[in-house]
Amino acid sequence: MPTLKRILVTGGAGFIGSHLCERLLSENHDVICLDNFFTSQKSNIAHLLSRPNFELIRHDITHPIWLEVDEIYNMACPASPVHYQFNPIKTIKTSVMGAINVLGCAKRTRGKVLQASTSEVYGDPTVHPQTENYRGNVNPIGPRACYDEGKRCAETLFFDYHRANQVNVRVIRIFNTYGPRMHPYDGRVVSNFILQALRGEDITLYGDGDQTRSFCYVDDLVEGIIRMMNGPDTFVGPVNLGNPDEFTIAQLAQKVIELTNSSSKLVYMPLPADDPMQRQPDITLAKKHLGWEPTIALREGLQKTIEYFDSLDLSQYRKPTPHTAHGAAS
Ligand code: NAD
Ligand code: UDP
């Protein structure tokens, strides 16, 4: 019988957080979902509210929280460039003060805490594919810095609490992940392209569409996250979690058009400042230490995501923030 744990998921109502809560509940753990609903809404977790082992706390993780838990998954942070650039100072506070608050909680309870870091710590990488020992190429004063540097500082805090206070930590670097429950108006490339294709609107390619990303389906990612949390204490990370299949953004647009049978045309818009030209995870470490690799190909994952977006009643979603990506272009 696996041990049942009390688990806190910060950002638990978000895209990835809601899938994580669902998975932990299915393993019968006691799950506390903490969220301030900045980039999500209750509908993501409405189906979990009646579960006896699920609890929801509306709270902002920049403020301390006093809870008795065995494990913490720290997912709270706006993740889409449009969202994290809306209030950059708040974004960096969420990463840095959020990390301090969850680390303080784990230190007091002698719990384990996992940080959702990001491939953005590599910035616009000059090493390809990206390995965990690559130290990155981040512009510290650009429009993406509030997110990139906030996440880098959070990693620093995790390793300092680990060294100085023996807090049991895990750090994962998540590469572009997509799937059901992404916010339809988050401005990320997968949600934008699918909504545009379903509505027959122009597909907005930023730059010439030659920049690359590697897209991981959310179920694969959640499996990797759980394996990392439950893995040996000798492997604390950082570990890359992502799908190594790399595509240009133009290829992604073509796939979405094909899978939706859309009549949409491509339109070219300016590339936002500091937009990374390439991104592909080297997942050798995850394979070796966690026995993990993605199993869901882009075509299959896109089909599931298209079905989800097609079934949404968009009138139920407010646009959380205006789009700022192009305003930030130099
Ligand atoms: P998301 O925006 O859907 O989820 C983030 C959640 O955190 C939302 O529910 C939001 O309301 C909440 N939140 C934001 N600020 C908060 C605060 N101050 N206090 C409490 N809650 C707060 O994004 P996501 O894609 O689910 O990302 C989850 C985590 O994974 C983030 O930390 C993100 O940086 C990381 N990540 C995601 C990706 C990706 O491709 N989706 C890639 C790299 C890293
Ligand atoms: N992108 C695009 N059209 C869109 C949205 C995004 O061409 O409507 C591009 C964006 O410039 C970037 C890539 O798609 O090169 C991925 O963008 P996203 O915002 O999803 O995340 P990022 O990986 O840049 O953090």
Short mmCIF file of C-alpha atoms and ligand atoms in Angstrom, two decimals:
data_model
loop_
_atom_site.label_atom_id
_atom_site.label_comp_id
_atom_site.label_asym_id
_atom_site.label_seq_id
_atom_site.Cartn_x
_atom_site.Cartn_y
_atom_site.Cartn_z
CA MET A 1 0.00 0.00 0.00
CA PRO A 2 1.49 3.39 -0.95
CA THR A 3 1.67 5.94 1.88
CA LEU A 4 -1.12 8.51 1.75
CA LYS A 5 0.20 12.04 2.03
CA ARG A 6 -1.05 15.57 2.67
CA ILE A 7 -0.02 17.48 -0.41
CA LEU A 8 -0.12 21.19 -1.22
CA VAL A 9 -0.26 22.22 -4.89
CA THR A 10 0.29 25.96 -5.30
CA GLY A 11 -1.16 27.19 -8.58
CA GLY A 12 -3.34 24.09 -8.37
CA ALA A 13 -6.20 25.60 -10.39
CA GLY A 14 -3.94 26.38 -13.33
CA PHE A 15 -3.45 24.37 -16.50
CA ILE A 16 -0.75 21.97 -15.25
CA GLY A 17 -1.72 22.29 -11.56
CA SER A 18 -5.28 21.09 -12.14
CA HIS A 19 -4.05 17.93 -13.91
CA LEU A 20 -1.58 17.35 -11.10
CA CYS A 21 -4.33 17.71 -8.42
CA GLU A 22 -6.48 15.25 -10.37
CA ARG A 23 -3.66 12.71 -10.55
CA LEU A 24 -2.81 13.03 -6.84
CA LEU A 25 -6.48 12.66 -5.88
CA SER A 26 -6.71 9.51 -7.99
CA GLU A 27 -3.93 8.11 -5.79
CA ASN A 28 -6.11 8.99 -2.76
CA HIS A 29 -3.80 11.63 -1.31
CA ASP A 30 -5.18 14.56 0.66
CA VAL A 31 -4.79 17.47 -1.74
CA ILE A 32 -4.82 21.17 -0.88
CA CYS A 33 -5.06 23.38 -3.96
CA LEU A 34 -3.88 26.96 -3.36
CA ASP A 35 -4.51 29.59 -6.02
CA ASN A 36 -5.24 33.31 -6.41
CA PHE A 37 -6.92 32.72 -9.80
CA PHE A 38 -4.78 35.30 -11.58
CA THR A 39 -4.49 33.19 -14.76
CA SER A 40 -7.06 30.48 -14.14
CA GLN A 41 -10.61 30.11 -13.00
CA LYS A 42 -12.59 27.77 -10.80
CA SER A 43 -13.97 25.83 -13.77
CA ASN A 44 -10.60 24.03 -14.04
CA ILE A 45 -11.16 22.36 -10.67
CA ALA A 46 -14.97 22.57 -10.29
CA HIS A 47 -15.22 18.80 -10.85
CA LEU A 48 -12.86 18.20 -7.90
CA LEU A 49 -14.61 20.39 -5.31
CA SER A 50 -16.97 17.66 -4.08
CA ARG A 51 -14.16 15.16 -3.48
CA PRO A 52 -13.68 14.56 0.28
CA ASN A 53 -9.89 14.57 -0.05
CA PHE A 54 -9.76 17.89 -1.96
CA GLU A 55 -9.57 21.35 -0.41
CA LEU A 56 -9.33 24.74 -2.11
CA ILE A 57 -7.66 27.80 -0.60
CA ARG A 58 -7.82 31.18 -2.33
CA HIS A 59 -4.49 32.70 -1.38
CA ASP A 60 -1.65 34.65 -2.94
CA ILE A 61 1.64 32.80 -2.52
CA THR A 62 3.59 36.05 -2.19
CA HIS A 63 2.15 36.01 1.37
CA PRO A 64 3.26 33.34 3.88
CA ILE A 65 1.05 30.31 4.41
CA TRP A 66 0.98 28.13 7.51
CA LEU A 67 -0.06 24.57 6.69
CA GLU A 68 0.85 21.07 7.84
CA VAL A 69 1.76 19.11 4.74
CA ASP A 70 4.14 16.33 3.70
CA GLU A 71 4.81 17.56 0.17
CA ILE A 72 4.51 20.77 -1.82
CA TYR A 73 4.38 21.15 -5.59
CA ASN A 74 5.12 24.84 -6.25
CA MET A 75 3.36 25.54 -9.55
CA ALA A 76 2.07 29.06 -8.82
CA CYS A 77 3.29 31.57 -11.39
CA PRO A 78 1.85 33.02 -14.59
CA ALA A 79 3.47 31.00 -17.39
CA SER A 80 2.43 32.52 -20.70
CA PRO A 81 4.52 35.51 -21.87
CA VAL A 82 1.36 37.59 -22.24
CA HIS A 83 0.37 36.89 -18.64
CA TYR A 84 3.76 37.20 -17.00
CA GLN A 85 4.54 40.48 -18.78
CA PHE A 86 1.19 42.02 -17.72
CA ASN A 87 2.54 42.86 -14.26
CA PRO A 88 6.25 41.99 -14.36
CA ILE A 89 6.97 43.09 -10.80
CA LYS A 90 4.21 40.84 -9.50
CA THR A 91 5.61 37.99 -11.60
CA ILE A 92 9.05 38.24 -10.04
CA LYS A 93 7.52 38.55 -6.56
CA THR A 94 5.48 35.42 -7.18
CA SER A 95 8.57 33.43 -8.18
CA VAL A 96 10.91 34.74 -5.48
CA MET A 97 8.62 35.35 -2.49
CA GLY A 98 6.55 32.31 -3.44
CA ALA A 99 9.71 30.18 -3.33
CA ILE A 100 10.71 31.62 0.05
CA ASN A 101 7.25 30.93 1.45
CA VAL A 102 6.99 27.31 0.26
CA LEU A 103 10.59 26.61 1.29
CA GLY A 104 9.89 28.06 4.74
CA CYS A 105 6.83 25.84 5.02
CA ALA A 106 8.80 22.74 3.96
CA LYS A 107 11.59 23.60 6.38
CA ARG A 108 9.16 23.89 9.31
CA THR A 109 7.24 20.73 8.46
CA ARG A 110 10.34 18.79 7.31
CA GLY A 111 8.44 18.16 4.10
CA LYS A 112 9.54 17.77 0.52
CA VAL A 113 9.10 20.60 -1.98
CA LEU A 114 9.24 20.59 -5.78
CA GLN A 115 9.82 23.72 -7.84
CA ALA A 116 8.27 24.11 -11.29
CA SER A 117 11.15 25.82 -13.03
CA THR A 118 11.34 26.32 -16.76
CA SER A 119 13.36 26.00 -19.95
CA GLU A 120 13.33 29.82 -19.87
CA VAL A 121 16.26 29.65 -17.43
CA TYR A 122 18.26 28.89 -20.61
CA GLY A 123 17.01 32.14 -22.23
CA ASP A 124 17.78 32.24 -25.97
CA PRO A 125 20.08 29.21 -25.85
CA THR A 126 23.40 28.95 -27.65
CA VAL A 127 23.65 25.24 -26.78
CA HIS A 128 21.28 22.90 -28.59
CA PRO A 129 19.60 20.73 -27.39
CA GLN A 130 19.69 22.16 -23.88
CA THR A 131 21.34 20.10 -21.16
CA GLU A 132 20.91 20.86 -17.46
CA ASN A 133 24.54 21.95 -17.05
CA TYR A 134 24.12 24.73 -19.65
CA ARG A 135 23.97 28.02 -17.72
CA GLY A 136 21.85 29.90 -20.21
CA ASN A 137 21.73 33.11 -22.18
CA VAL A 138 19.19 35.35 -20.47
CA ASN A 139 18.81 39.09 -21.01
CA PRO A 140 18.46 40.33 -17.41
CA ILE A 141 16.75 43.59 -18.39
CA GLY A 142 14.46 42.48 -21.22
CA PRO A 143 10.67 41.95 -21.19
CA ARG A 144 11.05 38.22 -20.43
CA ALA A 145 13.45 38.81 -17.52
CA CYS A 146 10.73 39.09 -14.85
CA TYR A 147 9.91 35.45 -15.54
CA ASP A 148 13.34 34.08 -16.50
CA GLU A 149 15.29 35.76 -13.71
CA GLY A 150 12.49 35.15 -11.18
CA LYS A 151 12.65 31.43 -11.96
CA ARG A 152 16.46 31.45 -11.87
CA CYS A 153 16.41 33.12 -8.44
CA ALA A 154 13.84 30.58 -7.24
CA GLU A 155 16.22 27.77 -8.29
CA THR A 156 19.00 29.50 -6.31
CA LEU A 157 16.75 29.64 -3.24
CA PHE A 158 15.86 25.97 -3.58
CA PHE A 159 19.51 24.94 -3.69
CA ASP A 160 20.49 27.28 -0.84
CA TYR A 161 17.71 25.97 1.43
CA HIS A 162 18.84 22.46 0.47
CA ARG A 163 22.50 23.14 1.31
CA ALA A 164 22.00 25.42 4.31
CA ASN A 165 18.89 23.93 5.90
CA GLN A 166 18.77 20.39 4.50
CA VAL A 167 15.34 20.99 2.98
CA ASN A 168 14.39 18.04 0.78
CA VAL A 169 13.94 19.69 -2.62
CA ARG A 170 13.31 18.78 -6.25
CA VAL A 171 13.73 21.14 -9.22
CA ILE A 172 12.24 20.42 -12.63
CA ARG A 173 12.72 22.52 -15.77
CA ILE A 174 9.52 22.28 -17.79
CA PHE A 175 9.63 22.81 -21.56
CA ASN A 176 6.58 24.02 -23.55
CA THR A 177 3.60 21.96 -22.40
CA TYR A 178 0.10 21.99 -23.86
CA GLY A 179 -3.26 20.28 -23.48
CA PRO A 180 -6.81 20.68 -22.18
CA ARG A 181 -7.35 23.45 -19.57
CA MET A 182 -4.84 25.86 -21.04
CA HIS A 183 -6.55 29.21 -20.71
CA PRO A 184 -8.12 29.97 -24.12
CA TYR A 185 -6.91 33.58 -23.95
CA ASP A 186 -3.42 33.00 -22.56
CA GLY A 187 -1.80 34.04 -25.86
CA ARG A 188 0.44 30.97 -26.00
CA VAL A 189 1.09 29.54 -29.41
CA VAL A 190 -0.91 26.31 -29.10
CA SER A 191 -4.05 27.93 -27.67
CA ASN A 192 -3.82 30.86 -30.12
CA PHE A 193 -3.42 28.67 -33.21
CA ILE A 194 -6.17 26.22 -32.26
CA LEU A 195 -8.70 28.95 -31.46
CA GLN A 196 -7.81 30.85 -34.63
CA ALA A 197 -8.10 27.70 -36.77
CA LEU A 198 -11.43 26.66 -35.22
CA ARG A 199 -12.87 30.13 -35.89
CA GLY A 200 -11.39 30.37 -39.42
CA GLU A 201 -9.40 33.45 -38.36
CA ASP A 202 -5.89 34.28 -39.56
CA ILE A 203 -3.14 32.29 -37.83
CA THR A 204 -0.67 34.77 -36.32
CA LEU A 205 2.93 33.73 -36.96
CA TYR A 206 5.40 35.89 -35.06
CA GLY A 207 8.61 36.47 -37.00
CA ASP A 208 9.13 34.17 -39.99
CA GLY A 209 7.93 31.09 -38.06
CA ASP A 210 11.38 29.45 -38.22
CA GLN A 211 11.88 29.57 -34.45
CA THR A 212 11.50 26.15 -32.83
CA ARG A 213 9.79 24.73 -29.77
CA SER A 214 9.36 21.17 -28.48
CA PHE A 215 5.84 20.47 -27.25
CA CYS A 216 5.00 18.06 -24.44
CA TYR A 217 1.47 16.81 -23.80
CA VAL A 218 0.32 17.53 -20.24
CA ASP A 219 -0.28 13.87 -19.23
CA ASP A 220 3.33 13.00 -20.06
CA LEU A 221 4.57 15.97 -18.06
CA VAL A 222 2.47 15.12 -14.99
CA GLU A 223 3.91 11.59 -15.02
CA GLY A 224 7.42 13.08 -15.04
CA ILE A 225 6.61 15.51 -12.21
CA ILE A 226 5.27 12.72 -9.99
CA ARG A 227 8.27 10.50 -10.71
CA MET A 228 10.63 13.33 -9.81
CA MET A 229 8.87 14.03 -6.51
CA ASN A 230 8.88 10.32 -5.61
CA GLY A 231 12.38 9.63 -6.91
CA PRO A 232 15.49 9.09 -4.79
CA ASP A 233 16.58 11.89 -2.42
CA THR A 234 19.99 11.72 -4.08
CA PHE A 235 18.56 13.11 -7.34
CA VAL A 236 17.21 16.59 -6.61
CA GLY A 237 17.68 18.01 -10.13
CA PRO A 238 17.50 20.27 -11.91
CA VAL A 239 16.03 17.92 -14.49
CA ASN A 240 14.60 18.79 -17.90
CA LEU A 241 11.04 17.56 -18.48
CA GLY A 242 9.81 17.99 -22.03
CA ASN A 243 9.26 16.26 -25.34
CA PRO A 244 12.43 16.26 -27.46
CA ASP A 245 10.48 16.30 -30.76
CA GLU A 246 11.30 19.74 -32.13
CA PHE A 247 9.10 21.71 -34.59
CA THR A 248 9.23 25.13 -36.17
CA ILE A 249 6.29 27.35 -35.30
CA ALA A 250 5.34 27.33 -39.00
CA GLN A 251 5.17 23.51 -38.89
CA LEU A 252 2.95 23.72 -35.82
CA ALA A 253 0.61 26.09 -37.68
CA GLN A 254 0.38 23.67 -40.63
CA LYS A 255 -0.42 20.75 -38.33
CA VAL A 256 -3.18 22.67 -36.56
CA ILE A 257 -4.70 23.77 -39.88
CA GLU A 258 -4.64 20.18 -41.15
CA LEU A 259 -6.12 18.64 -37.97
CA THR A 260 -8.94 21.20 -37.79
CA ASN A 261 -9.62 21.20 -41.58
CA SER A 262 -9.47 24.95 -41.29
CA SER A 263 -9.57 27.53 -44.05
CA SER A 264 -7.39 29.88 -41.97
CA LYS A 265 -4.50 31.71 -43.67
CA LEU A 266 -1.12 32.51 -42.18
CA VAL A 267 -0.30 36.13 -41.32
CA TYR A 268 3.13 37.33 -40.23
CA MET A 269 3.57 39.66 -37.26
CA PRO A 270 6.68 41.12 -35.60
CA LEU A 271 8.70 38.77 -33.40
CA PRO A 272 8.39 39.86 -29.73
CA ALA A 273 11.67 41.03 -28.14
CA ASP A 274 14.01 38.30 -26.83
CA ASP A 275 11.84 35.50 -28.28
CA PRO A 276 14.12 32.41 -28.14
CA MET A 277 15.07 31.07 -31.60
CA GLN A 278 15.27 27.41 -30.59
CA ARG A 279 14.32 25.15 -27.73
CA GLN A 280 14.70 21.40 -27.36
CA PRO A 281 15.25 19.47 -24.14
CA ASP A 282 18.01 16.92 -23.71
CA ILE A 283 16.19 14.41 -21.47
CA THR A 284 19.07 11.99 -20.85
CA LEU A 285 18.96 12.68 -17.09
CA ALA A 286 15.20 12.14 -16.81
CA LYS A 287 15.50 8.86 -18.71
CA LYS A 288 18.36 7.66 -16.55
CA HIS A 289 17.15 8.67 -13.09
CA LEU A 290 13.37 8.54 -13.51
CA GLY A 291 12.91 6.08 -16.36
CA TRP A 292 10.77 8.80 -17.93
CA GLU A 293 10.19 9.86 -21.50
CA PRO A 294 7.13 11.25 -23.27
CA THR A 295 4.79 8.81 -25.03
CA ILE A 296 2.27 11.12 -26.71
CA ALA A 297 3.20 12.48 -30.13
CA LEU A 298 2.29 16.03 -31.16
CA ARG A 299 -0.45 14.89 -33.57
CA GLU A 300 -2.25 12.85 -30.89
CA GLY A 301 -1.89 15.53 -28.23
CA LEU A 302 -3.10 18.25 -30.58
CA GLN A 303 -6.17 16.18 -31.47
CA LYS A 304 -7.13 15.93 -27.78
CA THR A 305 -6.47 19.63 -27.26
CA ILE A 306 -8.48 20.64 -30.33
CA GLU A 307 -11.43 18.54 -29.05
CA TYR A 308 -11.20 20.35 -25.73
CA PHE A 309 -11.12 23.85 -27.22
CA ASP A 310 -13.93 22.94 -29.61
CA SER A 311 -16.14 21.99 -26.65
CA LEU A 312 -15.51 25.20 -24.65
CA ASP A 313 -18.15 27.85 -24.09
CA LEU A 314 -15.87 30.85 -24.55
CA SER A 315 -18.40 33.23 -23.03
CA GLN A 316 -17.45 31.66 -19.68
CA TYR A 317 -13.84 32.87 -20.00
CA ARG A 318 -12.75 36.38 -19.35
CA LYS A 319 -9.62 37.73 -20.98
CA PRO A 320 -7.39 37.97 -17.91
CA THR A 321 -4.97 40.47 -19.43
CA PRO A 322 -4.57 42.48 -22.59
CA HIS A 323 -1.94 41.20 -25.00
CA THR A 324 1.38 42.88 -24.39
CA ALA A 325 3.77 40.72 -26.44
CA HIS A 326 3.89 43.15 -29.36
CA GLY A 327 3.93 46.20 -27.17
CA ALA A 328 7.17 44.80 -25.75
CA ALA A 329 8.84 44.37 -29.15
CA SER A 330 11.70 46.79 -29.63
P1 NAD B 1 -1.12 28.66 -15.51
O1 NAD B 1 -1.07 30.12 -15.68
O2 NAD B 1 -2.27 27.92 -16.14
O3 NAD B 1 -1.10 28.24 -13.98
C1 NAD B 1 -0.49 29.02 -12.99
C2 NAD B 1 -1.42 29.07 -11.79
O4 NAD B 1 -0.78 29.82 -10.75
C3 NAD B 1 -2.73 29.77 -12.11
O5 NAD B 1 -3.81 29.02 -11.59
C4 NAD B 1 -2.60 31.11 -11.39
O6 NAD B 1 -3.85 31.68 -11.03
C5 NAD B 1 -1.73 30.75 -10.22
N1 NAD B 1 -0.99 31.89 -9.65
C6 NAD B 1 -0.29 32.85 -10.32
N2 NAD B 1 0.25 33.72 -9.46
C7 NAD B 1 -0.11 33.30 -8.22
C8 NAD B 1 0.13 33.79 -6.91
N3 NAD B 1 0.84 34.91 -6.68
N4 NAD B 1 -0.41 33.11 -5.85
C9 NAD B 1 -1.15 31.99 -6.05
N5 NAD B 1 -1.41 31.49 -7.27
C10 NAD B 1 -0.90 32.13 -8.34
O7 NAD B 1 0.26 28.08 -16.05
P2 NAD B 1 0.80 26.59 -16.23
O8 NAD B 1 1.15 26.42 -17.64
O9 NAD B 1 -0.13 25.63 -15.57
O10 NAD B 1 2.16 26.67 -15.41
C11 NAD B 1 2.30 26.10 -14.11
C12 NAD B 1 3.74 26.22 -13.65
O11 NAD B 1 4.60 25.51 -14.57
C13 NAD B 1 4.27 27.67 -13.60
O12 NAD B 1 5.09 27.81 -12.47
C14 NAD B 1 5.08 27.78 -14.87
O13 NAD B 1 6.11 28.74 -14.75
C15 NAD B 1 5.62 26.37 -15.03
N6 NAD B 1 5.94 26.09 -16.45
C16 NAD B 1 4.95 25.88 -17.37
C17 NAD B 1 5.28 25.65 -18.70
C18 NAD B 1 4.24 25.38 -19.75
O14 NAD B 1 4.59 25.22 -20.93
N7 NAD B 1 2.96 25.29 -19.45
C19 NAD B 1 6.62 25.66 -19.10
C20 NAD B 1 7.61 25.92 -18.13
C21 NAD B 1 7.25 26.11 -16.80
N1 UDP B 2 3.93 32.56 -31.35
C1 UDP B 2 3.42 32.80 -32.62
N2 UDP B 2 2.11 33.17 -32.72
C2 UDP B 2 1.30 33.28 -31.66
C3 UDP B 2 1.82 33.03 -30.35
C4 UDP B 2 3.16 32.69 -30.24
O1 UDP B 2 4.12 32.70 -33.63
O2 UDP B 2 0.11 33.60 -31.85
C5 UDP B 2 5.35 32.14 -31.23
C6 UDP B 2 6.17 32.94 -30.23
O3 UDP B 2 6.73 34.09 -30.83
C7 UDP B 2 7.23 31.93 -29.83
C8 UDP B 2 6.49 30.58 -29.92
O4 UDP B 2 5.36 30.83 -30.75
O5 UDP B 2 8.28 31.92 -30.76
C9 UDP B 2 6.03 30.05 -28.58
O6 UDP B 2 5.35 31.08 -27.91
P1 UDP B 2 4.60 30.90 -26.52
O7 UDP B 2 4.04 32.23 -26.16
O8 UDP B 2 3.66 29.75 -26.59
O9 UDP B 2 5.72 30.47 -25.47
P2 UDP B 2 7.31 30.69 -25.30
O10 UDP B 2 7.88 29.37 -25.67
O11 UDP B 2 7.79 31.77 -26.21
O12 UDP B 2 7.47 31.03 -23.88
#
